[in-house]
Amino acid sequence: MTLVPEPRGFRSRRPRQRAGVGLSGAESLVLLIPALLPILVLSVAPLARGIYLGFTDSRAGLGVTTHFIGIDNFRALIHDTLFVNSFKIGLIWAGCVTAIQFCLALGLALLLSQPLHGRWLARSLALVPWAMPSVLVGIMWKLFFQPQAGILNEGLYRAHLPGSSIDWLSDFTWALPAVILVGVWAGMPQTTVALLAGVQSVSDDLHEAAAVDGASAWRRFRDITLPQLRPVIIAITTLDLIWNFNSFGLVYVLTLGGPGHSTELPMLFAYNEAFKYGEFGYASALGDAMVVVITGFLIVYLWGRLKETTS
Amino acid sequence: MRKFLRIGAALVLCAALAATAAQAGPKKQSVVNLTFATYVWQPTTVAAVNNIVAAWNKSHASIQVQVVPVDVNSVHDKLLTSFVGGSAADIVHDEAADISGFTQQGYLANLTPLIPKDLKAEIPKPVWASVDFGHKITGVPIMSQTYNVFANMDLLKAAGIKAPTVASPWTWDRFRAVAKQLSTNGNFGVCWGLRSPTATIQTMSLNWGGQWNYLQNGRWVLNVGKGEQKMLTTIHDMIYDDKSVDPAGVGLSGSAVLPSFFGGKCAMTIQGNYQGQGMISQSPKGFNWAMFPPLKGDTQDQAANPQTLSISQQSQHKTEAMQFIAYVLNSQNMAKLAAGDWLIPAAPSAGTLVVKSTKHYGFWRNAISAVPKLVKANWVSLVPYARWKAEVATPAFRSYLGNQLSLDALIKQLTGGWDSIRG
Amino acid sequence: MIVSSRPKTARTAQYVGLWCYILFLGFPLLWMLSVSFKSGPELVELHPHLIPQSFTLANFGTGLHEYGVLHDAWNSFKVASLTAVLTTFIGVPAAYVLARQKGLISKLGLGWILLSQMFPLILIIIPLFLVLRDLHLTDSHAGLIFVYVVWTLPFILCMLQSYVRGIPRELEEAAMVDGASRFTVLRTVIAPLLAPGIVVVTLFAFIQAWNEFFFALVLLQTPSLTTLPVALARFVGIEGIVRLGPLAASALLATLPSLLMFVVIQRWLTRGVLSGAVKG
């Protein structure tokens, strides 16, 4: 934001002496209400009720009443192999996608801050997934992975590499890796942008001074860039983990959780429970369990931030 | 003066409004508006449905029907949300195996007192059994599907193999032998898309009397006995012993193996009979295809799992809705729908009409010959079936057909899964 | 930038790396482009080529007419623009409060912004569906727009309030000393300075609403109301005979609007994201 020049005749005085400049409680409320009301009605209240539903036997059915059943849903969840499976897949997915995304995005960010021809192309392409609905990303990669009319298998066939007849998205072993690849691709924008800004904000003077002192590119990266990047890295990695764990649309279009539940993320499992079988209470209990995991990620983030502010 | 004019204008306005209201009143009250949710998607069927509805609307001024299309890939989810949201259509198009859940949840009206006697008589008893949930009928069958062999007649002729006829269909042994014979030079006898194998496996095990679910001491159990195992081992052995089934196609959906079939990589393919539509629209020019009558084990029996029309319990006009259903399912209309979707109409009389009116005589004659072979399958009307199929059966069958599971382990998974879901 | 004598191998390695990235990022898009121009028979051939052998524009026509993609695009456009306008309208005053007010409310607000991003949608969707049902807003664009506004508000507020923070307080103070009311200050001082931020935020809200899938999937049932992402998911089909050509063409058409808008705002967007993610 550009700084606007000070108005004429202004002299700094202590704000407290100025009557009515700070926001009064009434004013704040009035300005906030248009936002506050919808948020309370359509976000806070449903969320609270959703969390509560996890402790009930709410289900679809004409004239069915809902009863509070305590932790019965959670007891059933622990013994539900499909639930455990979806959590396992969710953690594997979130971990792998975030880790690979981070490495690739960091590499790209470093490259983009070098004076290379054609980096505008790389930067624009890195942002494209942001502009596409997850459904479209799914469709695009589905075309890519198509076993008989897709380019991947054709490329493997021509290069005489193995795997040219694998139906990637239907294969019990390869579906999850394939889907992880797509997840990485779809998540490049936000990670690249965050890391790029972080890399570019590292002062050039430090790099120059270090270069003059004879430090190699790798040493400079490790001792100057990385430490300064720490807050950005922690922030974007935590956000990525949470977003990825909650992912739905991409895998819904790619595999619908198949084959045989090998790509069934928690959100997909919950969606099926709710909208296929009408088990609303059970699905909400699953959501509550997801919240616990996410809180875990958040705690790690806050701990990381705390360490950074105290160090 | 102005005041009088204003009052006068107001009075005239009121009078006009009252007059229109009075006129509109009785007329509006006598028109019943029904919504008809359907998932038909083939262009020919959509046209047929629209024509039928238009004809009805023309001849029934007091009962007007509006078509509400439903996405074919998420029928159950969409119907469930509409039931829960209280915005369900009056007439709902679904499938026999799918409506058991909705019936149990109370969303579908009991049609037993509403079905006209002649409609009841038209459709064979085994087909009615698939929509009968403890003497509560919640759907009217429209059309059914069977699994048939489609063959590339040029390749068969070149090998000197004659096609089966309705009078003398092929047995499974003959089919296996032919498939083996045609598997030479890197080509295969059969392309079989078994990504969703459950329906195929279960319905064809009826050829050996395999009903999968049996009533034992008042409870429905799952038994994988001789009849059930025969189908499983037949497919498995064809893939791994005979090597007559293209292994690359086993993980694909039915439609996805069509390119291999058209490309001559395999001489035959097993598909739902509706794939006749795919043959016509996707095959290359001059491709000589034929559909055979159903294969024979001990019998040619296949499961009756028809598409259905139901009335939602929340509907305010159930009698009118049934009138519309009866109209849709009269012989001519049923024939038009079936012809459009390339499915077998539930009423044999409609079947005769289709055969008479089509130019694909051979296909339809073989398709209709399956009507007497449609029998009641126990699993279709059981409530735990939907979950068992999606969560246990399909992944387990796929693992078995991918040679990652032994037969004994498969049986254990299937029965264990059934017991835990049924509870 | 340091002008050092980088060895040639390092530079070449960097170019190789850059072009590997470009390939990875751009190839799926290129393939979709290729598929959308191929004719039906070529698409079922067993060995596809990258460059279409039978170039055709028919797929776009099919997508537009037969699949009715244009109608769904119009639905998406309607919903997205109303969402964007409404969100900005509500968001500016709220962001102002959050930026200026140092008390409990703004802390709660910022806390809520962070938390609301984290909750799995499954927890919200069922009660939300029931609330909307009671308000008779299910299966309607109005209901969907309300949901989208609430759903995009957090990120918008995050970005806007950091923009507001960038405006010196002294300007408002000066105006208020001269007797202006709070609303006049907002209108005449803050809003004009916030203009670029408002543009970015409005376009961002548009893109979010345009791309959203889950809520639209569950809340909309009537096909004539569906938005573009849901319509496209419909075409992917499992057992249905899917025509890849029109699917790819429709998908391309669907990306264009948000892609164009994105090109416009990308510079400001990245700045906004950073201030939100790192400082917020």
mmCIF file of C-alpha atoms in Angstrom, chain B residues 41 69 71 73 78 81 84-85 87 196 253-255 259 275 282, chain C residues 44 46 129-130 133 217-218 220-221 223 234 237-241:
data_model
loop_
_atom_site.group_PDB
_atom_site.id
_atom_site.type_symbol
_atom_site.label_atom_id
_atom_site.label_comp_id
_atom_site.label_asym_id
_atom_site.label_seq_id
_atom_site.Cartn_x
_atom_site.Cartn_y
_atom_site.Cartn_z
ATOM 1 C CA TRP B 41 -30.096 -39.880 -19.597
ATOM 2 C CA PRO B 69 -34.182 -34.604 -14.180
ATOM 3 C CA ASP B 71 -28.194 -36.981 -12.182
ATOM 4 C CA ASN B 73 -24.533 -41.059 -11.093
ATOM 5 C CA LYS B 78 -29.987 -36.802 -4.539
ATOM 6 C CA THR B 81 -31.450 -35.163 0.273
ATOM 7 C CA VAL B 84 -34.875 -35.235 4.036
ATOM 8 C CA GLY B 85 -35.349 -31.711 2.747
ATOM 9 C CA SER B 87 -38.806 -31.330 -1.410
ATOM 10 C CA SER B 196 -18.282 -53.219 -10.613
ATOM 11 C CA SER B 253 -15.854 -50.480 -16.223
ATOM 12 C CA GLY B 254 -18.082 -52.245 -18.724
ATOM 13 C CA SER B 255 -18.099 -49.371 -21.195
ATOM 14 C CA PRO B 259 -12.566 -49.814 -27.469
ATOM 15 C CA GLN B 275 -25.013 -51.770 -24.208
ATOM 16 C CA GLN B 282 -19.665 -46.186 -30.935
ATOM 17 C CA VAL C 44 -11.544 -44.310 -28.621
ATOM 18 C CA LEU C 46 -6.002 -47.399 -28.596
ATOM 19 C CA PHE C 129 -29.167 -28.119 5.355
ATOM 20 C CA LEU C 130 -31.805 -28.403 8.069
ATOM 21 C CA ARG C 133 -34.887 -26.252 4.898
ATOM 22 C CA LEU C 217 -23.496 -30.509 -4.674
ATOM 23 C CA VAL C 218 -25.554 -31.039 -1.548
ATOM 24 C CA LEU C 220 -28.918 -27.866 -5.143
ATOM 25 C CA GLN C 221 -31.060 -30.658 -6.543
ATOM 26 C CA PRO C 223 -30.478 -29.633 -12.536
ATOM 27 C CA ARG C 234 -22.072 -35.095 -13.474
ATOM 28 C CA GLY C 237 -19.948 -40.680 -14.966
ATOM 29 C CA ILE C 238 -19.067 -44.166 -13.839
ATOM 30 C CA GLU C 239 -21.033 -46.560 -15.953
ATOM 31 C CA GLY C 240 -22.516 -44.084 -18.335
ATOM 32 C CA ILE C 241 -21.028 -43.686 -21.781
#
